[in-house]
Coordinates of C-alpha atoms in Angstrom, one line a residue:
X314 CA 0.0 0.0 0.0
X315 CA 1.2 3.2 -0.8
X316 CA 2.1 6.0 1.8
X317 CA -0.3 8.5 0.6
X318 CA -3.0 5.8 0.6
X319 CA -1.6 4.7 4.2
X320 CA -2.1 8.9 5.0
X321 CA -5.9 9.3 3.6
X322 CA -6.8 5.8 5.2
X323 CA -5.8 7.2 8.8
X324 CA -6.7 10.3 8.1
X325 CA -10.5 9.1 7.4
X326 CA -10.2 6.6 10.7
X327 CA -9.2 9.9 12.7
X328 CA -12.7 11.3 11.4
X329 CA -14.3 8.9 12.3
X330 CA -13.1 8.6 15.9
X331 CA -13.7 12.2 16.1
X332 CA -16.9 11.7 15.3
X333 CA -17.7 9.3 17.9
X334 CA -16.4 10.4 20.2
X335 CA -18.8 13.8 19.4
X336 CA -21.4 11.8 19.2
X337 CA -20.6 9.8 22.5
X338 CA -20.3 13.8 24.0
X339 CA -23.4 15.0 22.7
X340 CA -25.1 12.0 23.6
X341 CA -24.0 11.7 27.5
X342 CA -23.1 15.4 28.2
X343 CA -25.1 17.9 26.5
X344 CA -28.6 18.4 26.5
X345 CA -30.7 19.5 23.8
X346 CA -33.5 20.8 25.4
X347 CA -30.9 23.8 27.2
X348 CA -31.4 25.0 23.3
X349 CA -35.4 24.9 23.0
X350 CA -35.6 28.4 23.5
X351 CA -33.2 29.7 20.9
X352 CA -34.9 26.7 18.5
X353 CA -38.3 28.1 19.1
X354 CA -37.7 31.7 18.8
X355 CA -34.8 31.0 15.9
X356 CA -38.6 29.3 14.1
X357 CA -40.6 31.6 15.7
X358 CA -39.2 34.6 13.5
X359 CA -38.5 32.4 10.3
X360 CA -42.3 31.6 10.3
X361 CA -43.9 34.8 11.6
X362 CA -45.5 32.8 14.0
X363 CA -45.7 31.2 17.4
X364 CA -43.8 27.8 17.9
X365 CA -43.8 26.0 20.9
X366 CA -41.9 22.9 21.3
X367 CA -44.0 21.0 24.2
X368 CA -42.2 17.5 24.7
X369 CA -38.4 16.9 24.3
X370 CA -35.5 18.0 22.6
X371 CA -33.0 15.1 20.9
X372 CA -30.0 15.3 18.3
X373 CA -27.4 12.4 17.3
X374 CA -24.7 12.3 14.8
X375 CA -25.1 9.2 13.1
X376 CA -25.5 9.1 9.9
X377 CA -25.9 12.4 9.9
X378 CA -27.1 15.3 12.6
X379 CA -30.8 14.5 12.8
X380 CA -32.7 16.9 15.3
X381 CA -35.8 15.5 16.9
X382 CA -38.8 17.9 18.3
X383 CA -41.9 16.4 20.4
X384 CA -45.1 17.9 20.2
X385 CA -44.6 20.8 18.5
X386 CA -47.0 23.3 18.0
X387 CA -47.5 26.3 15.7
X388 CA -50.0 29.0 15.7
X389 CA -51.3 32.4 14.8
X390 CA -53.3 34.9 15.5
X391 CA -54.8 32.9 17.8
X392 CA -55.4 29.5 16.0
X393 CA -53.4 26.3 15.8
X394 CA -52.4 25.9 12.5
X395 CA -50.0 22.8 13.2
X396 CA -49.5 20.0 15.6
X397 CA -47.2 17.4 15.1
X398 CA -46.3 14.2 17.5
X399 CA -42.9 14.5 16.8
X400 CA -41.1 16.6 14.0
X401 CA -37.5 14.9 12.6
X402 CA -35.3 17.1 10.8
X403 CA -32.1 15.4 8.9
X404 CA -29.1 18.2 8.6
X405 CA -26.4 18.3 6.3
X406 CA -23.4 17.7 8.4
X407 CA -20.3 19.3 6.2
X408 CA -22.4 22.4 5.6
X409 CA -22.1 23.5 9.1
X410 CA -18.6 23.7 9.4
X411 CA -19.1 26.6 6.8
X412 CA -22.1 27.9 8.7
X413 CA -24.7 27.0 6.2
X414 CA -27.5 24.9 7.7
X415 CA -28.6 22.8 5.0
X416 CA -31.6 20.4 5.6
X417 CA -31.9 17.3 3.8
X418 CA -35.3 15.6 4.9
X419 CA -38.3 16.9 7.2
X420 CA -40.3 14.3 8.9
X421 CA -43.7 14.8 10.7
X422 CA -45.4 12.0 12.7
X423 CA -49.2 12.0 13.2
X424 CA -49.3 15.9 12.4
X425 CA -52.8 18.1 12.2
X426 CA -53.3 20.7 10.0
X427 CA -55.8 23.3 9.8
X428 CA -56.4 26.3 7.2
X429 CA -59.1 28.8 8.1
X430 CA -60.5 31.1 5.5
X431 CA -62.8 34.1 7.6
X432 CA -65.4 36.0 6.7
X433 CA -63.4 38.6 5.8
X434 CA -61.4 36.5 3.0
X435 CA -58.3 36.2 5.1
X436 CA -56.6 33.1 5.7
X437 CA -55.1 32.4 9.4
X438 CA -51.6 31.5 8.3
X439 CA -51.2 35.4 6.7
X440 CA -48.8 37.2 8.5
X441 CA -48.7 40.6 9.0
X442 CA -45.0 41.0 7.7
X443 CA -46.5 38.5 4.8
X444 CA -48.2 41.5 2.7
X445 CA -45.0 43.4 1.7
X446 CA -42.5 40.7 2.2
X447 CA -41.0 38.6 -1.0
X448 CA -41.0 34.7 -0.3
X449 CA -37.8 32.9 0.6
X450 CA -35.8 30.8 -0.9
X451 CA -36.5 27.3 -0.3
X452 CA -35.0 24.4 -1.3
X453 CA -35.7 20.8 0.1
X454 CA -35.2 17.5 -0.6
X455 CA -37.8 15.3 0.9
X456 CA -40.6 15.9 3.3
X457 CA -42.8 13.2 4.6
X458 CA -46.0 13.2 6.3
X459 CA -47.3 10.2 8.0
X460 CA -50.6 9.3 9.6
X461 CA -52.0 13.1 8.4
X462 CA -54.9 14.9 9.3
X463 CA -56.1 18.1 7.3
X464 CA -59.0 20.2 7.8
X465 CA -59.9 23.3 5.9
X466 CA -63.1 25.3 6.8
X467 CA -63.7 28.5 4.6
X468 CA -66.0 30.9 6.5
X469 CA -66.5 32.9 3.6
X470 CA -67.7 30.4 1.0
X471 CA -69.7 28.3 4.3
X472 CA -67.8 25.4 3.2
X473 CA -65.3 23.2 4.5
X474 CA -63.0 19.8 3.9
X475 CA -61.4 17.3 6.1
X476 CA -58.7 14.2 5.3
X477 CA -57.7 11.8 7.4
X478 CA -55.1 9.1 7.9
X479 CA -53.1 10.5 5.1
X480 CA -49.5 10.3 3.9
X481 CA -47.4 12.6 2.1
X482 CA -44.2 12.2 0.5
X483 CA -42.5 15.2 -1.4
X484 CA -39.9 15.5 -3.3
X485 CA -37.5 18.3 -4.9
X486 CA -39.3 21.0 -3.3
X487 CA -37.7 24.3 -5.3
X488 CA -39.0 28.2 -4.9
X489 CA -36.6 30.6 -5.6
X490 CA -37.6 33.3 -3.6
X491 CA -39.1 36.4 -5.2
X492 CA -43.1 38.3 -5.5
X493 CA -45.8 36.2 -3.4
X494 CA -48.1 36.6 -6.5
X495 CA -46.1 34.3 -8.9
X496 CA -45.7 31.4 -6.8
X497 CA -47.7 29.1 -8.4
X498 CA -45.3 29.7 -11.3
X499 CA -42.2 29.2 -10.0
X500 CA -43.2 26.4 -7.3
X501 CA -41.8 23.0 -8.5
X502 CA -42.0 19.4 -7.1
X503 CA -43.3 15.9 -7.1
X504 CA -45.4 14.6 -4.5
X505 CA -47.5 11.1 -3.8
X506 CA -50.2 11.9 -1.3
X507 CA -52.7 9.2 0.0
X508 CA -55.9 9.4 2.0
X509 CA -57.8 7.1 3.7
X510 CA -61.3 9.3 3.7
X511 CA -61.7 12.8 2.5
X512 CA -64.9 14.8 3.2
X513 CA -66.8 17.4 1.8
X514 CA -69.8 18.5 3.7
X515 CA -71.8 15.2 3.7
X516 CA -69.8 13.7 0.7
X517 CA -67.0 11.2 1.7
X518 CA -64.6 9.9 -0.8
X519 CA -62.2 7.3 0.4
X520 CA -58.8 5.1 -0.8
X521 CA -57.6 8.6 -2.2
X522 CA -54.1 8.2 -4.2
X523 CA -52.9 11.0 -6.3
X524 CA -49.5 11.7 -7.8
X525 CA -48.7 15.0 -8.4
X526 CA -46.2 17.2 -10.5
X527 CA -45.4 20.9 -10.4
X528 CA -43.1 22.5 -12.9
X529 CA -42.8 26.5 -14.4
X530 CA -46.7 27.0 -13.5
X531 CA -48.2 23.6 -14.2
X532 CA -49.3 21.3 -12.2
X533 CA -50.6 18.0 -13.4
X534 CA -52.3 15.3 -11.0
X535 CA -52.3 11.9 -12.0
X536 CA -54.0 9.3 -11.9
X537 CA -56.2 10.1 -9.7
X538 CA -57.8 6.9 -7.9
X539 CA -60.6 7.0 -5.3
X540 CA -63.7 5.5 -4.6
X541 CA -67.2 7.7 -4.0
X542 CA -70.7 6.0 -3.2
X543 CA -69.5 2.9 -3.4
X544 CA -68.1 2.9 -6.9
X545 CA -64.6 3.0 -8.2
X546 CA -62.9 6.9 -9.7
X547 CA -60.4 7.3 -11.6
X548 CA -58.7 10.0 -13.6
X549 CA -56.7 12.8 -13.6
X550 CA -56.5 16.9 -13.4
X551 CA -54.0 19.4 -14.9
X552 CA -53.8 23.0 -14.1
X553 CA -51.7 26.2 -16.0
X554 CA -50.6 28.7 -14.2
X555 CA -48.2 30.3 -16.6
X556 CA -50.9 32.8 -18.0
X557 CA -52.7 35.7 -16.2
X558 CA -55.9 33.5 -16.3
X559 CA -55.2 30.1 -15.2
X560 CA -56.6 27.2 -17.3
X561 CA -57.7 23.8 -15.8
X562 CA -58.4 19.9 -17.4
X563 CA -60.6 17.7 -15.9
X564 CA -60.7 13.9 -16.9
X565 CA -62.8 11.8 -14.9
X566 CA -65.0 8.4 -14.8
X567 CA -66.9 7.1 -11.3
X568 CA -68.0 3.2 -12.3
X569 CA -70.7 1.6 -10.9
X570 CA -71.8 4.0 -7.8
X571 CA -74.4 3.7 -6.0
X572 CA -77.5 6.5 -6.8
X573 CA -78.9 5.8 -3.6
X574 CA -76.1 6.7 -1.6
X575 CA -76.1 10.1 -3.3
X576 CA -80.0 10.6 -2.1
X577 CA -78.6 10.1 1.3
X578 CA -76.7 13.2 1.4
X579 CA -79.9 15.1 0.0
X580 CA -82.6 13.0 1.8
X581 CA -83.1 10.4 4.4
X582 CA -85.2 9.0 1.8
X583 CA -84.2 5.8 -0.6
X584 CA -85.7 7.8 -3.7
X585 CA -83.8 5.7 -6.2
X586 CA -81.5 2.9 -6.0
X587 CA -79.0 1.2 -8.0
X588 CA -76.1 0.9 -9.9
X589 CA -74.7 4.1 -12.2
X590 CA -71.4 5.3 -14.3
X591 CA -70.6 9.0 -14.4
X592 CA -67.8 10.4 -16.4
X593 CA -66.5 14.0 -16.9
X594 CA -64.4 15.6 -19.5
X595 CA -64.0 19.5 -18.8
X596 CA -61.8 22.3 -19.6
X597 CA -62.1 25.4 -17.8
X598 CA -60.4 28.8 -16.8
X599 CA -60.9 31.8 -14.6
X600 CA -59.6 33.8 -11.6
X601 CA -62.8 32.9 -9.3
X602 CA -64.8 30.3 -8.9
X603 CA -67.8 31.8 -11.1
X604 CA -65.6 32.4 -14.2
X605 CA -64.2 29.0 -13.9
X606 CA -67.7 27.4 -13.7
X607 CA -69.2 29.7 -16.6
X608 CA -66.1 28.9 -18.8
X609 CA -66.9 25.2 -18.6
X610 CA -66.2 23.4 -22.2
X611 CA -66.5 19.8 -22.7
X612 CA -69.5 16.8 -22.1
X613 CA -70.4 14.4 -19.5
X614 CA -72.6 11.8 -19.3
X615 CA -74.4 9.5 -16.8
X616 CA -75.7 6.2 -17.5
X617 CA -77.9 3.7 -15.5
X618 CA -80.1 0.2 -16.0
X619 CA -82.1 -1.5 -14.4
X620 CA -83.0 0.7 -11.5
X621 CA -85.3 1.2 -8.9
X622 CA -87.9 4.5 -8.2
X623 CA -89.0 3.6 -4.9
X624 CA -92.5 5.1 -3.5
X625 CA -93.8 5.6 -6.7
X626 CA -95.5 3.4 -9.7
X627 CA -94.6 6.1 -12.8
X628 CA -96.2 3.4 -15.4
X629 CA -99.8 3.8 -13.5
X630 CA -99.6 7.5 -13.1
X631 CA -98.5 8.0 -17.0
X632 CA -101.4 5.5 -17.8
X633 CA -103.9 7.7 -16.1
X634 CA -102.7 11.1 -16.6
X635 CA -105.4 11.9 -18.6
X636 CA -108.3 11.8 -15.5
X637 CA -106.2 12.3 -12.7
X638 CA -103.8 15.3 -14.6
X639 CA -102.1 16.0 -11.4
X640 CA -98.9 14.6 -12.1
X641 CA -95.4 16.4 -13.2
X642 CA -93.1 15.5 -15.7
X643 CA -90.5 18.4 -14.8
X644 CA -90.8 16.6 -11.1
X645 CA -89.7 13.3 -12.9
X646 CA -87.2 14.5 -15.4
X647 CA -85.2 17.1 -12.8
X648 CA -85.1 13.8 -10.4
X649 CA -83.9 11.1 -12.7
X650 CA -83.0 12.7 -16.2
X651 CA -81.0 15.9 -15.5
X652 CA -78.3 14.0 -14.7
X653 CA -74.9 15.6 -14.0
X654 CA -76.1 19.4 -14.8
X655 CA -79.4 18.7 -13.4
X656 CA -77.8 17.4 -10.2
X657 CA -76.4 20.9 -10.1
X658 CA -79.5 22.9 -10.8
X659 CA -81.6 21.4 -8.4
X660 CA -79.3 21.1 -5.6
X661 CA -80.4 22.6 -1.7
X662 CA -84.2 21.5 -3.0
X663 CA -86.2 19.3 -1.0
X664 CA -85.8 15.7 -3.1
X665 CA -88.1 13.9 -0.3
X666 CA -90.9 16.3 -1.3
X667 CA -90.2 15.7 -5.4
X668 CA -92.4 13.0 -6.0
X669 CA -95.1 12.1 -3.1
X670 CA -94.9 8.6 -2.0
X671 CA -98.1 7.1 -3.3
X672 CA -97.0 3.4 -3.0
X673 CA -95.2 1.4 -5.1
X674 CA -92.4 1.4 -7.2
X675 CA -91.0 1.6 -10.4
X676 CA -88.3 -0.5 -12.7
X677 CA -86.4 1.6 -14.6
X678 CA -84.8 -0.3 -17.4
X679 CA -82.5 2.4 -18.5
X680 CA -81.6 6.4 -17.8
X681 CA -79.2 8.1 -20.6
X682 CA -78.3 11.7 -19.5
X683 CA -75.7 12.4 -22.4
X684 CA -74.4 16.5 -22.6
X685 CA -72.6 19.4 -24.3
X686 CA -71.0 22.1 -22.2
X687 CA -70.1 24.8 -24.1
X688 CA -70.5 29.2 -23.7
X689 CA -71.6 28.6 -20.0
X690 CA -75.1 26.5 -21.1
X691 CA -75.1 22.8 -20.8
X692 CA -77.2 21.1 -23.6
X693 CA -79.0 18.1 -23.4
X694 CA -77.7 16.0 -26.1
X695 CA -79.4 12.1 -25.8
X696 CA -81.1 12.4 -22.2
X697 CA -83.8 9.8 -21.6
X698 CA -85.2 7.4 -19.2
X699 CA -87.4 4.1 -19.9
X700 CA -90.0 2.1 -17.7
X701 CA -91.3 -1.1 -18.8
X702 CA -94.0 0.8 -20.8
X703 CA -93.1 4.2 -21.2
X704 CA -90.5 6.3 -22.0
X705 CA -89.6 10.0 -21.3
X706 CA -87.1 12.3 -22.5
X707 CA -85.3 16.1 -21.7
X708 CA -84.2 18.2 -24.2
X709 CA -83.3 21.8 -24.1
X710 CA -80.2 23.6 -22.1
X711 CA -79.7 24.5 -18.9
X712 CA -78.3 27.9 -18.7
X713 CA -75.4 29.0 -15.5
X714 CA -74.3 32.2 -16.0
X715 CA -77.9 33.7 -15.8
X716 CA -79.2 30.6 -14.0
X717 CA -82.3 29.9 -16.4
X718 CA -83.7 27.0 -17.8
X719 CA -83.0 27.3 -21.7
X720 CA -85.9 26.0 -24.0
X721 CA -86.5 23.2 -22.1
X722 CA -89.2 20.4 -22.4
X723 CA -89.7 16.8 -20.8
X724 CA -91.6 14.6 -23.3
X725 CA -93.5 11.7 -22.8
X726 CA -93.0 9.9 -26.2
X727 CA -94.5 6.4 -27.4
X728 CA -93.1 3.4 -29.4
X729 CA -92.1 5.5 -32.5
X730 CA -90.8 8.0 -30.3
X731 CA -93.4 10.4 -31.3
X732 CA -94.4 12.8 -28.4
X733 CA -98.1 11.7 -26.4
X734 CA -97.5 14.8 -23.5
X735 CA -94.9 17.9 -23.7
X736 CA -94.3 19.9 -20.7
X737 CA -92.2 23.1 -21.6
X738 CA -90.2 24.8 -18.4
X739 CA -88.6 28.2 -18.7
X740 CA -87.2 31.3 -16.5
X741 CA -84.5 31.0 -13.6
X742 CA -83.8 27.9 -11.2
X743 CA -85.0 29.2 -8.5
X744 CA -88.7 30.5 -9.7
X745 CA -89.5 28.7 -13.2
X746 CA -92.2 28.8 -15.3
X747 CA -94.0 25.5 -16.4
X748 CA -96.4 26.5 -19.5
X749 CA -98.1 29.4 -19.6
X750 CA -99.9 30.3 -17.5
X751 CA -98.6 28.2 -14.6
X752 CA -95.8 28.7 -12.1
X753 CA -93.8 26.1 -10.2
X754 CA -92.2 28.0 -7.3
X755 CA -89.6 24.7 -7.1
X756 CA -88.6 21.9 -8.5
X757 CA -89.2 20.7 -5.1
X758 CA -92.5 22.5 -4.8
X759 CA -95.9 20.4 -4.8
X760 CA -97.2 18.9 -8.1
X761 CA -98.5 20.9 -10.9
X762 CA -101.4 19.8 -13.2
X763 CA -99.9 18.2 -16.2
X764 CA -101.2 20.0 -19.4
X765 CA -103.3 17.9 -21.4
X766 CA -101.7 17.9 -24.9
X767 CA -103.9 15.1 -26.3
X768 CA -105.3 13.8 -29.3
X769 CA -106.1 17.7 -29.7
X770 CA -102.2 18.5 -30.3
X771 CA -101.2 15.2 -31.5
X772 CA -103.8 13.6 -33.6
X773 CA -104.0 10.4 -35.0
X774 CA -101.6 8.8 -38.0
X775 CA -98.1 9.3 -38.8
X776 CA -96.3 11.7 -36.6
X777 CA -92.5 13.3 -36.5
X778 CA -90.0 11.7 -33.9
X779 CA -88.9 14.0 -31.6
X780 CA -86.5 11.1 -30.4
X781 CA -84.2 8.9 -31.7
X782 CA -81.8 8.4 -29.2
X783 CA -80.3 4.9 -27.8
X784 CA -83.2 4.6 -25.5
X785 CA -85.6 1.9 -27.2
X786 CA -88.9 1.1 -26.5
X787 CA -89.7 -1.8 -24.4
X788 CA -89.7 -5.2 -26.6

């Protein structure tokens, strides 16, 4: 062996003992917790914040200088915006013999996190120092999150969301500093995050798993696996910062959920039940959440058979609507044909109160609700439903930047798809107008009389389809 290699050999021995014997030091004559003050004010003024280290303080040596914080804390302006069982920090050991404190890894164990939006529009981790400050530099390698909680609660928007038993693992996290307002273009880094449960007001979506990707202002999340009212999601999102009015993609198909578990969150009532397949294909863009809505461009669909309208024989009211004429098609064709626009407009209604239990039920052999979003109006493009005898259809547009009901109709048609009864709707959401001259204060509201269309406006012989979508007649 050669003498310089003899030289660097003991040389790297000597470092090591060194090191051992520091760590041997640190570990039996120094204690960490002498330095929780200066660590808690030292985070105190990087943050803008209170921090409070509760439990104890630990460091070793080996591998590296890994600083361990028990239940820490961290709040402002009187909330608690982070708690953490224990916080892990891995430090970059030749660094600090230049003075640079380097961190290579950030580990949080069972942490809580909670983001409050007021009244007011401000968020409770703004800082007063935060308003005319430029962002810092950051640069980490990994931080992990494991057995997460999250809740956000927006006062202003009276909405809120909460995740639990999630983990986090982020990589390459890169901001180079500079204006607070172009973050979102300059933010860079890849993450898997996974969720056990997610919930939005009475909506739980579980077995969350998304990957995600941030790079000079876009973002792109993908796939995007979860499972809502019992059926399985998939899919993914993509979102453009880069331009003054961010631009968003949305690519998504729920298979096989259960309908009745979506009447839960609007009723205690099992209006409908079985077995449905949603999908969404959207591109939007805006500032706010109006302009992003109203800029909606794209279709979705959602498809059904052999379902269930409990509490209510439709075939036996549609066979005597001509005596009895209290029966409404709008009623039938918001609740089961309107599918996912329809869904929207008659949210916050009363669906218990649609269709008045009269006994019975119905077997619905198929519901099509095929659309076109385009120019902030939603068009009904093959929207139908079939019972064993009859079948029904929706055609017009529903209208959301003035929140009106655009040419619409729900058609009772026969076997040549020819219409028997029409029942026009026009006027806003909230107040429509079913035919001249009569009102319907809701869709939710009682039962109209259904106008009598007749032999009178439909006589006998040959007559013009009004429908020939993939809804056939019963056999």
């Amino acid at each position: 062996m050669s003498k310089a290699r003899k030289i660097l050999l003991y040389a790297i021995g000597a470092i090591a003992g060194l090191l051992v014997l520091a760590a041997l030091a640190v570990r039996f004559f120094i204690d960490a917790n002498d330095y929780k003050p200066r660590i808690e004010s030292a985070a105190a003024e990087a943050l803008g914040m209170q921090v409070s280290v509760s439990g104890n303080i630990g460091f070793s040596l080996f591998p590296g200088l890994r600083l361990t914080l028990d239940d820490v804390h961290i709040h402002n302006r009187g909330t608690e915006l982070v708690a953490a069982q224990q916080a892990r920090l891995e430090i970059a050991l030749l660094p600090l013999l230049m003075q640079e404190v380097r961190i290579g890894k950030i580990t949080l164990t069972h942490p809580s996190v909670y983001i409050e939006r007021d009244s007011g529009g401000k968020f409770n981790f703004e800082t007063a120092q935060a308003a005319g400050a430029s962002l810092p530099v950051v640069d980490l390698p990994r931080i992990t999150l494991a057995d997460a909680t999250f809740r956000y609660d927006d006062k202003l928007a009276n909405t809120g969301i909460e995740a639990g038993d999630c983990s986090l693992d982020l990589r390459r996290l890169l901001l180079p500093g500079g204006k607070r307002s172009e973050m979102m273009n300059n933010l860079s880094f890849a993450a898997e995050l996974a969720c056990s449960a997610l919930r939005v007001k009475d909506v739980t979506v579980s077995d969350i798993k998304l990957s995600i990707a941030a790079k000079n202002g876009s973002y792109d999340i993908k796939p995007a696996a979860l499972s809502m009212f019992d059926g399985q999601g998939s899919g993914n999102l993509s979102a453009d910062f880069s331009d003054a009015v961010p631009k968003y993609r949305v690519r998504y198909a729920l298979t096989q959920f259960r309908i009745e578990d979506f009447f839960k969150i609007l009723s205690q009532k099992q209006v409908l039940s079985g077995k449905m397949d949603l999908a969404v294909n959207l591109s939007l863009q805006g500032n706010t959440v109006n302009e992003v809505m109203q800029s909606a461009n794209g279709d979705a669909s959602l498809r059904g058979e052999n379902l269930t309208l409990n509490g209510y024989d439709l075939d036996l009211e549609f066979s005597r609507y001509e005596s009895s004429q209290n029966f409404n098609l709008v009623d039938v064709g918001a609740l089961l044909i309107a599918g996912p626009a329809g869904l929207a407009v008659t949210k916050g209604y009363n669906f218990a109160s649609i269709l008045k239990d009269s006994g019975g039920s119905s077997d619905i052999r198929k519901i099509v609700s095929e659309w076109k979003v385009g120019d902030s109006v939603a068009r009904a493009q093959d929207v139908a439903m079939a019972t064993k005898e009859n079948r029904l259809i929706f055609q017009g547009g529903l209208d959301f930047v003035h929140e009106s009901f655009d040419d619409v109709s729900v058609t009772l048609i026969d076997d040549k798809g020819c219409a028997k009864v029409k029942q026009k709707i026009h006027g806003p959401f909230q107040k429509p107008e079913v035919e001249n001259p009569n009102i319907l204060k809701s869709l939710a509201g009682p039962a109209l009389k259904l106008l009598k269309k007749g032999r009178k406006v439909f006589p006998g012989g040959e007559c013009e389809a009004v429908y020939t979508g993939s809804v056939a007649p019963a056999q």
